XYZ file of C-alpha atoms in Angstrom:
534
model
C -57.721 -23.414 3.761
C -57.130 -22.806 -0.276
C -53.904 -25.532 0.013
C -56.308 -28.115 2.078
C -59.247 -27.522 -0.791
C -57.455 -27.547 -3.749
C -55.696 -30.923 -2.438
C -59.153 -32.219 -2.015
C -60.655 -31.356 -4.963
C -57.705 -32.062 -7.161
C -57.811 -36.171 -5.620
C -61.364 -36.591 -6.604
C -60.641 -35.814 -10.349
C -57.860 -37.632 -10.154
C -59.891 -40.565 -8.754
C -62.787 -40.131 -10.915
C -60.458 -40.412 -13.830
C -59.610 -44.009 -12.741
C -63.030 -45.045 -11.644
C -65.435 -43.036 -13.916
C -63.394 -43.312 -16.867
C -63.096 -47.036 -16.805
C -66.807 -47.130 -16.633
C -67.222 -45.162 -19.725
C -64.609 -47.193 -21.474
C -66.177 -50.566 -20.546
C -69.690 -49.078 -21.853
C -68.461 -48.035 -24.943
C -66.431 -51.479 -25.120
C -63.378 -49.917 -25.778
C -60.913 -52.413 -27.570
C -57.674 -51.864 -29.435
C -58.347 -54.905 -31.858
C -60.496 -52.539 -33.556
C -58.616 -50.280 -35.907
C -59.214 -46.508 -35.964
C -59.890 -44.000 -39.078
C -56.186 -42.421 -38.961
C -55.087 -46.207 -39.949
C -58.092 -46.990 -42.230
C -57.966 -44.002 -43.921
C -54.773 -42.229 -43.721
C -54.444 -40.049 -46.447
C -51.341 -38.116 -45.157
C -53.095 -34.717 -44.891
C -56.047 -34.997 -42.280
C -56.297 -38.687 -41.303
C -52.708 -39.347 -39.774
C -52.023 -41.397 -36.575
C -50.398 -39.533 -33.762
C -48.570 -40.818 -30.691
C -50.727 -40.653 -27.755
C -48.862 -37.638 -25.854
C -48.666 -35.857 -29.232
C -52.057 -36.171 -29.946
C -52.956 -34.941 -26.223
C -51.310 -31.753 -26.791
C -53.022 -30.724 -29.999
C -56.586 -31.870 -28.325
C -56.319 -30.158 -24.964
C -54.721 -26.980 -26.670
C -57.272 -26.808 -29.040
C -60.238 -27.355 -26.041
C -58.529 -25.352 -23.588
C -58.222 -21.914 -25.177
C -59.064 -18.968 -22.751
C -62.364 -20.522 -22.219
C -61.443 -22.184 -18.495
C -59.825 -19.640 -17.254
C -61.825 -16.394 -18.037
C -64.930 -18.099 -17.545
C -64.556 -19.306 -13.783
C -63.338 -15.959 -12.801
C -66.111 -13.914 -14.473
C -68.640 -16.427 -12.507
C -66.986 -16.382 -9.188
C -67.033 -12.532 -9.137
C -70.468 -12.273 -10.131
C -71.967 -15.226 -7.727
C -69.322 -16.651 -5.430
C -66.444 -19.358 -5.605
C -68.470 -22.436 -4.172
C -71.047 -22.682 -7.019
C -68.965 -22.269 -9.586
C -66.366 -24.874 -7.830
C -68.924 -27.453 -7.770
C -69.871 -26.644 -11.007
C -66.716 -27.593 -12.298
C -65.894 -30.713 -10.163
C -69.555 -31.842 -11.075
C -69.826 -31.078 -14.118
C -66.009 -31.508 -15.513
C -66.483 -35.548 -13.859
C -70.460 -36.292 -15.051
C -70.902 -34.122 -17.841
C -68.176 -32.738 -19.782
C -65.964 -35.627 -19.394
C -68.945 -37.938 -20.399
C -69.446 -35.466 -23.572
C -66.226 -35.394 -24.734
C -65.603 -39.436 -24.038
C -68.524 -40.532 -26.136
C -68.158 -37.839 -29.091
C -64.854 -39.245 -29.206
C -65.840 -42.758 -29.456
C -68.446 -42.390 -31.904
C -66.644 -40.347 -34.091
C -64.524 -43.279 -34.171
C -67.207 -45.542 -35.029
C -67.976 -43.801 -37.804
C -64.929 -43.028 -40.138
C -63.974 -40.000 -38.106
C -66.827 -38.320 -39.089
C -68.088 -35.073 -37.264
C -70.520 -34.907 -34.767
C -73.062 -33.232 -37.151
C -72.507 -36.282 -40.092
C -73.344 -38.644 -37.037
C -76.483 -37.321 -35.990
C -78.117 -37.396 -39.813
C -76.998 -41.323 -39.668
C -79.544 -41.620 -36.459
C -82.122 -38.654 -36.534
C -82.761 -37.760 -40.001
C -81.736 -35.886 -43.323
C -83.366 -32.848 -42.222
C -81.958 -32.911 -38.986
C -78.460 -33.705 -40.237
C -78.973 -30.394 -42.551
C -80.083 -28.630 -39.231
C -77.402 -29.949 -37.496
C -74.748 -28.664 -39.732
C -76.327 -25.008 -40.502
C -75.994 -24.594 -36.824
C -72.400 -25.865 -36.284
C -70.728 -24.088 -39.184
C -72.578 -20.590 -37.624
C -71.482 -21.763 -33.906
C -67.475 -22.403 -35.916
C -68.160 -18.661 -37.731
C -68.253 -17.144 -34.341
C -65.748 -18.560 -32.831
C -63.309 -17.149 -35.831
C -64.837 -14.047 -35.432
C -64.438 -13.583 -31.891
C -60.827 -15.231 -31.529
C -59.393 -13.555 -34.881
C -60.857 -9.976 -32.958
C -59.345 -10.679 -29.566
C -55.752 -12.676 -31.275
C -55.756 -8.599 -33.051
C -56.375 -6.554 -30.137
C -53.750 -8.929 -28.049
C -51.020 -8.537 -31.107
C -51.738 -4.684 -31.187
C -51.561 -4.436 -27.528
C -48.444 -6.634 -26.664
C -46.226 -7.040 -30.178
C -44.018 -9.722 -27.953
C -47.278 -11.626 -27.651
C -47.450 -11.452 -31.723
C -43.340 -11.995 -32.364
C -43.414 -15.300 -29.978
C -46.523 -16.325 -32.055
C -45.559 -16.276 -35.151
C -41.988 -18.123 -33.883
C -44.345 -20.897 -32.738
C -45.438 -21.232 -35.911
C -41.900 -22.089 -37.586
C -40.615 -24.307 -34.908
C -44.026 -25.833 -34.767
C -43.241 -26.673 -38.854
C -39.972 -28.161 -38.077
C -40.644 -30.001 -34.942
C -43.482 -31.898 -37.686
C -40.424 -32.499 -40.482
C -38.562 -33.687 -37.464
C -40.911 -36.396 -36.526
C -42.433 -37.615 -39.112
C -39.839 -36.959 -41.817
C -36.665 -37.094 -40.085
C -38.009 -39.563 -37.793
C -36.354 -38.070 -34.550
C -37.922 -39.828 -31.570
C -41.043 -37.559 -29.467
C -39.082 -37.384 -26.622
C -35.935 -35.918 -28.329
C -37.819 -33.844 -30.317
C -39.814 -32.558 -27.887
C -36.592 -32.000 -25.171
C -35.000 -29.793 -27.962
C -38.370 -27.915 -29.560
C -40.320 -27.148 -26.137
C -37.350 -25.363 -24.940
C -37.104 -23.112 -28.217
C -40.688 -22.241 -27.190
C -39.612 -21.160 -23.926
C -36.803 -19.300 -25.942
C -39.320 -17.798 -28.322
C -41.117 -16.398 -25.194
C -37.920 -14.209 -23.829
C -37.410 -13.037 -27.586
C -40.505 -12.084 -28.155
C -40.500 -9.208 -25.434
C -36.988 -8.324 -26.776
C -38.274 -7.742 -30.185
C -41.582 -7.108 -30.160
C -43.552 -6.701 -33.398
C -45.652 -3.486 -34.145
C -48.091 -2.960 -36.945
C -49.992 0.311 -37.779
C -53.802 -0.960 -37.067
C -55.759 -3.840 -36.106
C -57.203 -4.576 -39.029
C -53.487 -5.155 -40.516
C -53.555 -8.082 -38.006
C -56.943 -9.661 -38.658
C -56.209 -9.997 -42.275
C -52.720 -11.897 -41.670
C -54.729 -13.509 -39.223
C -57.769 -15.000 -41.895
C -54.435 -15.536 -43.983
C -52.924 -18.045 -41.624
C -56.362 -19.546 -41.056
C -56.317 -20.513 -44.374
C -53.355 -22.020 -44.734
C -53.762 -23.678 -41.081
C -57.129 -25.261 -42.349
C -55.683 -26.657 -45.901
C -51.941 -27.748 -44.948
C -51.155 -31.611 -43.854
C -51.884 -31.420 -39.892
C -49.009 -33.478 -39.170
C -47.202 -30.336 -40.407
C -48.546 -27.530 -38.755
C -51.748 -28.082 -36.280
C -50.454 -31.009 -34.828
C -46.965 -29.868 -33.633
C -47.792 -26.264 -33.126
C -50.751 -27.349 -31.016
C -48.090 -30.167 -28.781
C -45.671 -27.421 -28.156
C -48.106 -24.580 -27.297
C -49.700 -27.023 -25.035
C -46.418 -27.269 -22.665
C -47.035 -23.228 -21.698
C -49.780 -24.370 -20.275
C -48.508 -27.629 -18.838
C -46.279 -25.366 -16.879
C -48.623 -22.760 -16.060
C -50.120 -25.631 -14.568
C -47.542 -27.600 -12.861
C -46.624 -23.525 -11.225
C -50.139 -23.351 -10.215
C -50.570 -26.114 -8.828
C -47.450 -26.343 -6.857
C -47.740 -22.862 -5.505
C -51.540 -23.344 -4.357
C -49.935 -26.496 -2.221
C -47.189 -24.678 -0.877
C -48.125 -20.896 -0.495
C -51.331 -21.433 2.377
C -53.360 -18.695 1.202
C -56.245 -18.109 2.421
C -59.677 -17.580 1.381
C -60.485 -13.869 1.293
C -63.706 -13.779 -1.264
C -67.284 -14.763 -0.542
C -67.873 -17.940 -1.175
C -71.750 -16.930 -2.080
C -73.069 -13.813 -3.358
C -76.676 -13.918 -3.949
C -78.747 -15.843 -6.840
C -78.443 -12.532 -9.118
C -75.399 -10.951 -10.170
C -74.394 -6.755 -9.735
C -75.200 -7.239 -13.917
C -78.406 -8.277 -12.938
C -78.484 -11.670 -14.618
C -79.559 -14.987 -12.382
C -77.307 -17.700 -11.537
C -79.723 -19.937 -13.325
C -78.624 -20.304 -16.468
C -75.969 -17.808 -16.286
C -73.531 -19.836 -14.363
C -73.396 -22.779 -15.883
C -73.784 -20.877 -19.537
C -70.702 -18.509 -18.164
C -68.205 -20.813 -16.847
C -68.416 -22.825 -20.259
C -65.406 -24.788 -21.011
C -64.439 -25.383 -16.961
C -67.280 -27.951 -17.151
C -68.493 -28.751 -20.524
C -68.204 -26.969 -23.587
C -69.883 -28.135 -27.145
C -66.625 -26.704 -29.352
C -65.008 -29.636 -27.520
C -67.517 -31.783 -29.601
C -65.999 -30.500 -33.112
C -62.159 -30.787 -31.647
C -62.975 -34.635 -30.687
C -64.855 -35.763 -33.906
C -63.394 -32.674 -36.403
C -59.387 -33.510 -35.512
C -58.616 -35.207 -32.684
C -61.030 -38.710 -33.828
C -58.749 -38.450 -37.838
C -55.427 -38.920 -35.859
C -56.190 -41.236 -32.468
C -54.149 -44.321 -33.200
C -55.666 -46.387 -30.511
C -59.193 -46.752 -29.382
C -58.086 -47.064 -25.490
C -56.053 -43.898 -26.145
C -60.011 -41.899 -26.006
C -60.332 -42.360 -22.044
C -56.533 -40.361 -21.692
C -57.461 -38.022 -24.335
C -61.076 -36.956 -24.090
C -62.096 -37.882 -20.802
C -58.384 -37.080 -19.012
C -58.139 -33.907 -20.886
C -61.236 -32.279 -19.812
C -60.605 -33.458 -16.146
C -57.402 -31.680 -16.795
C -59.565 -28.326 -17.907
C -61.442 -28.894 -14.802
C -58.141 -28.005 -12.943
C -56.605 -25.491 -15.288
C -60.627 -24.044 -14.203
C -59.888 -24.188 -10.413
C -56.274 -22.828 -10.493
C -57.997 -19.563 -12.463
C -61.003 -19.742 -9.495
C -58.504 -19.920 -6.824
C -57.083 -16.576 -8.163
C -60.808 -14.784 -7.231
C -60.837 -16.980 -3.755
C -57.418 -15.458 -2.315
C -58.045 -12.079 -3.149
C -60.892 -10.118 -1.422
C -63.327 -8.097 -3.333
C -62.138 -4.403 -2.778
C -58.609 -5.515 -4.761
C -60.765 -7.549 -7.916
C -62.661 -4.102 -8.566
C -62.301 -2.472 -12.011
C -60.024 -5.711 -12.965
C -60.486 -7.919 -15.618
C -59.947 -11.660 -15.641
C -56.722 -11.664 -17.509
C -55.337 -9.459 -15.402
C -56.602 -11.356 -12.301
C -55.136 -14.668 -13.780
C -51.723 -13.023 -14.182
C -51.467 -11.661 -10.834
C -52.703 -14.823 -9.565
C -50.311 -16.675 -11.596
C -47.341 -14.292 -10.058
C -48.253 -15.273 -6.374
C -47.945 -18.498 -7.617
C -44.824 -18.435 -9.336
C -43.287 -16.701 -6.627
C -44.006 -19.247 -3.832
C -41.672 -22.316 -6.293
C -39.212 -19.699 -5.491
C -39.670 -18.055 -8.969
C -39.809 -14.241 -10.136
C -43.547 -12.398 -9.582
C -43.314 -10.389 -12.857
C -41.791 -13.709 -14.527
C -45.066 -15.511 -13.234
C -47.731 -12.827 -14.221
C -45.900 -11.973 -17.591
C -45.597 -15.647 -18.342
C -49.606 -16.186 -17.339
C -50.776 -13.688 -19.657
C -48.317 -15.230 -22.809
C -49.729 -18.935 -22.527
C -52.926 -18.190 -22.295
C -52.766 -15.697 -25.181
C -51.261 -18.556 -26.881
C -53.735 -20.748 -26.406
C -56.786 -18.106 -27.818
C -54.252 -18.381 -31.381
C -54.817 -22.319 -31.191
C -58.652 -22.278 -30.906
C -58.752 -20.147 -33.521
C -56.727 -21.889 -36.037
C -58.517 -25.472 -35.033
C -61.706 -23.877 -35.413
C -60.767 -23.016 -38.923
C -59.863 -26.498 -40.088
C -63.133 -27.652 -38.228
C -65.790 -25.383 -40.270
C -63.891 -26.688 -43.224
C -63.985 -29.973 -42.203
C -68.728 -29.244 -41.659
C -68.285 -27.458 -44.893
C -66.812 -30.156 -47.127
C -69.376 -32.946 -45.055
C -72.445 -30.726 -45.912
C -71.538 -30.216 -49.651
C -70.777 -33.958 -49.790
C -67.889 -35.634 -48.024
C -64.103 -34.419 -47.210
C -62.552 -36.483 -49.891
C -65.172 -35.187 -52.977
C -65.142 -31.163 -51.678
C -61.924 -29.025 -52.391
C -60.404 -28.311 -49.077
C -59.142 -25.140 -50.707
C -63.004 -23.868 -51.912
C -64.409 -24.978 -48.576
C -61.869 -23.076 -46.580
C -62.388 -20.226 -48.282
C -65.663 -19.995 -48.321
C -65.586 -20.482 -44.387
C -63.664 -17.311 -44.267
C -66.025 -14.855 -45.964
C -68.292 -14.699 -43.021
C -65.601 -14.030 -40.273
C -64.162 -11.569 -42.275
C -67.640 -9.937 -42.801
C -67.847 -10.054 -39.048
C -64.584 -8.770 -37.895
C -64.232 -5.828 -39.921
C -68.256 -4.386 -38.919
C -68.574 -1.690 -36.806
C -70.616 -2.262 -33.952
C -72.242 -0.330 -31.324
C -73.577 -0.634 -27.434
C -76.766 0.118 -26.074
C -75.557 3.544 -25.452
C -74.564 3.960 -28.791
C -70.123 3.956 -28.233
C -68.167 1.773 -30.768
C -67.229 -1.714 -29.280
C -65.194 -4.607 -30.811
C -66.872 -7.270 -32.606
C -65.920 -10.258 -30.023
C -67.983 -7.973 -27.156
C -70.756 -7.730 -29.758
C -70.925 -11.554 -30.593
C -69.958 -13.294 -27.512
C -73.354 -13.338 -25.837
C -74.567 -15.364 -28.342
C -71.308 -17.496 -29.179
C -71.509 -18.086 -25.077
C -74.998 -19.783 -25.747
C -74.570 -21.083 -28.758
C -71.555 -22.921 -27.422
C -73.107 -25.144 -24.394
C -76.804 -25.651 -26.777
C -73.927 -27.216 -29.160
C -72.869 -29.882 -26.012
C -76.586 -30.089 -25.482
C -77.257 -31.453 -29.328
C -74.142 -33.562 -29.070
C -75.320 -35.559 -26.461
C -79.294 -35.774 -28.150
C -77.094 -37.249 -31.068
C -75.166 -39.617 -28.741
C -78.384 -40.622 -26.942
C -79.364 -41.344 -30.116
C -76.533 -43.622 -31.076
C -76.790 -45.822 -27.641
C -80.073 -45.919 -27.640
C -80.133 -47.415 -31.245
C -76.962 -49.868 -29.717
C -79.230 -50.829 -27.029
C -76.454 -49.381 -24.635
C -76.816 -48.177 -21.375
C -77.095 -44.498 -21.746
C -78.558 -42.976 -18.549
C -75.520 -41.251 -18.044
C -76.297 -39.735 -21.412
C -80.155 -38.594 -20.572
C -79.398 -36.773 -17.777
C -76.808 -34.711 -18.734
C -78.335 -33.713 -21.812
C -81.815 -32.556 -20.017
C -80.070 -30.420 -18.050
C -78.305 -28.885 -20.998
C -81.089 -28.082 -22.778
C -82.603 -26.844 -19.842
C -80.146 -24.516 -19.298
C -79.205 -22.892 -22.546
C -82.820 -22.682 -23.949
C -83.522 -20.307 -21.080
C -80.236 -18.501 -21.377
C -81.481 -18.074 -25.257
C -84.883 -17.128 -23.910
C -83.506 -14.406 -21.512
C -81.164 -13.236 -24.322
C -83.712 -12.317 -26.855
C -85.801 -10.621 -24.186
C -82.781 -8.739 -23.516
C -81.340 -8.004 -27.129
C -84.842 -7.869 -28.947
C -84.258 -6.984 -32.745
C -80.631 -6.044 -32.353
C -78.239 -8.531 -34.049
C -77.402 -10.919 -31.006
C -81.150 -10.785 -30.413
C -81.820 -11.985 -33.897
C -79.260 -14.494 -33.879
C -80.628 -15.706 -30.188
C -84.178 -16.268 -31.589
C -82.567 -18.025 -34.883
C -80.362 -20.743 -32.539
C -83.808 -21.473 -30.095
C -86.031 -22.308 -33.163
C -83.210 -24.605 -34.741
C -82.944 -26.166 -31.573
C -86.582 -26.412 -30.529
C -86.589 -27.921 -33.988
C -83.864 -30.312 -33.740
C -85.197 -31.052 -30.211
C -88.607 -32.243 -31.557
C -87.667 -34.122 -34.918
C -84.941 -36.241 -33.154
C -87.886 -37.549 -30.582
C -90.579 -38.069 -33.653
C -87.253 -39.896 -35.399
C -87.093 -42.112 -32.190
C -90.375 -42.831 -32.109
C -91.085 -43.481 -35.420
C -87.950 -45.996 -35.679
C -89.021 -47.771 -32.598
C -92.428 -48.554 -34.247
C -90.850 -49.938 -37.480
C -88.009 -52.070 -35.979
């Protein structure tokens, strides 16, 4: 029943890629006579064109992160596979694929600039200033959270940390290789993705130990920094390509072994409209799942890195739109490891554990070791939290720089820094439960980074609304998607500061909802008034 599914599901993404994504490209009249920012403006350090399959790996690494993969399986616990399934195929096709397309694109269209510099160009200054006060905070959590988690993963697992950091150096030489050395992609990447693999078995064998967490987190901040400032062609870019073939395979094993292994489907496929945590599958769900479906961080990947090093426009529908159909799957492989278990075995297990396991059974029916699978589940996708989190640092540099007056006029060195303060602030805080027991910091933020997150995809498509409807572009497929957004995450906000009152999520909840309300309300009096005055 899973195999039959899976097949299913997996040929109507593949399907919508051809049909829906050649609809998006013809309404954004996509055309390769029109040169991108990464030729206009290469500068050798952030605007650098990237072959296609090159530049795939740094963007889906950087979107993916843990985000599809815990997400589903937290969801489908708490409410059932078959919502959050459609909720992915839906949503992955109509509304996160649409998101991620037209950032993309309109980054393009304007210099490469972020998603935050494009929405002052066609709401206003003050919502432009609005705009960026709220991405830089949404970028501060998301280096809080991941530089927490990255140092409770190296402290936990040291093999996790040794093949991490040997990433890092074969990541810098697989860079010199291409672009200094000039060694072909394929070559390079037939001799460097199988060091990774390498780096992977010597990790475990020499596994590196530190006396605290906090050790970590600062060599953490530390590579941050130097992540944000160096050329990306010679770290980001290449680390991100390589990384991205862990989860290629994790993948490729995943899907193979769902075809092949005929499991069947031992989990309810519907558990109520209210979860054992008491929270309702409206907005929960679709605020839960996140990145399996849409996810605004993938709004700062496409115009913050991803739009400086696209070489050709008609490389966007592979890129955005392909990439988050390709989440969409990474989303149902991690579901389908709730579906074929039943409930009694998921209890008191979390969802990395559950992907690992899941990833084993997988592993194991390609005629591949169990352990090898489970071990190698849990290593890519700890991988993949190290690449959001350095991304996300070159991002809030990148909103910095924009805010205090344009990438090339800002210090990239000053702006980084500064960007750093906060999630250092954050990380090292000591924060407590409602019962008063120490917790890390990620558990404390994420409620609010959760929200925070999918009201970012909600003001990313008001901005590209915006955009087409100044164009005079068809932009239904826009409206809707965006309405239901900011349906959704304002009463997730709502329900959060009823929940949190004064505490510090509850505070930051009431903060995001009246800078959205805000930026909700001024973009519509911005339409209106432009409309009279044309």
């Amino acid at each position: 029943m899973l195999t039959i599914l899976f097949f299913s599901l997996f040929l109507i993404m593949l399907t919508s890629y051809f049909l829906y994504g050649s609809f998006l490209s013809k309404n954004f009249q996509i055309d390769d006579s029109r040169q991108t920012p990464s030729h206009t403006m290469n500068d050798g350090v952030d605007y650098v064109p990237a072959p296609r399959a090159v530049l795939f790996g740094h963007h889906f690494s950087s979107i993916a992160g843990a985000g599809p993969i815990i997400g589903p399986i937290i969801a489908g616990i708490s409410f059932g596979w078959l919502p959050v399934l459609l909720w992915i195929v839906i949503g992955s096709i109509f509304i996160g694929g649409v998101h991620d397309f037209s950032v993309l694109v309109s980054s393009m269209r304007h210099r490469g600039d972020s998603i935050a510099n494009i929405a002052g160009r066609y709401i206003n200054e003050r919502g432009r200033k609005g705009f960026f006060v709220f991405v830089w905070f949404a970028l501060i959590y998301v280096i809080a959270i991941f530089t927490d988690i990255t140092a409770e993963t190296f402290v936990e697992n040291g093999g996790i940390a040794t093949s991490s950091i040997l990433y890092i150096f074969l990541a810098i030489l697989f860079g010199l290789s291409i672009y200094k050395f000039k060694i072909t992609p394929f070559i390079g990447s037939l001799i460097f993705v199988s060091f990774v693999f390498v780096g992977i078995w010597l990790g475990q064998l020499m596994p590196i130990t530190l006396p605290s967490k906090k050790m970590w987190s600062i060599i953490l901040l530390i590579y941050c920094f130097f992540a944000s400032v160096l050329p990306v062609w010679f770290l980001l870019q290449p680390r991100d390509y390589l990384s991205s073939y862990l989860l290629y395979a994790s993948v490729l094993a995943g899907i193979l072994g769902i075809l092949s292994g005929r499991f069947d489907i031992k989990f309810s496929s519907f558990k109520g409209f209210n979860s054992p945590q008491g929270e309702y599958l409206f907005p929960m769900l679709f605020i839960t799942v996140a990145c399996g479906a849409i996810s605004g961080f993938h709004s700062l990947v496409a115009s913050g890195t991803t739009s400086k090093q696209i070489s050709k426009e008609s490389h966007a529908k592979f890129i955005a739109y392909g990439g988050m159909l390709f989440e969409g799957i990474v989303a149902l492989i991690a579901l389908s490891g709730v579906m074929m278990f039943g409930g009694e075995f998921l209890k008191d297990k979390g969802p990395i554990q559950i992907y690992s396991i899941a990833m084993g059974k997988f592993f194991e029916k390609i005629g591949l070791s169990e352990n090898f699978g489970s071990a190698f589940g849990f290593l890519a996708l700890s991988t993949f939290v190290l690449t959001t989190l350095d991304t996300a640092a070159r991002i809030a540099r990148f909103i910095l720089q924009e805010f205090m007056g344009g990438i090339g006029k800002v210090n990239r060195y000053l702006a980084t820094f500064l960007t750093l303060i906060l999630p250092a602030v954050l990380v090292f805080m000591k924060f407590k439960d409602q019962s008063g027991n120490l917790i890390p910091a990620w558990k404390a933020i994420w409620p609010a980074f959760g929200t925070s997150n999918q009201l970012l995809a909600a003001l990313a498509l008001l901005t590209i609304y915006a955009w087409t409807r100044k164009n005079r572009w068809k932009n239904i497929h826009i409206l809707f998607p965006m309405i239901f957004m900011f349906l959704t995450t304002l009463t997730a906000l709502f329900i959060l500061i009823l929940k949190f009152k004064f505490s510090v999520v509850g505070i930051i909840a009431v903060i995001l909802f009246l800078l959205a309300i805000f930026l909700l309300f001024d973009t519509g009096f911005s339409m209106v008034y432009n409309k009279k005055h044309e």
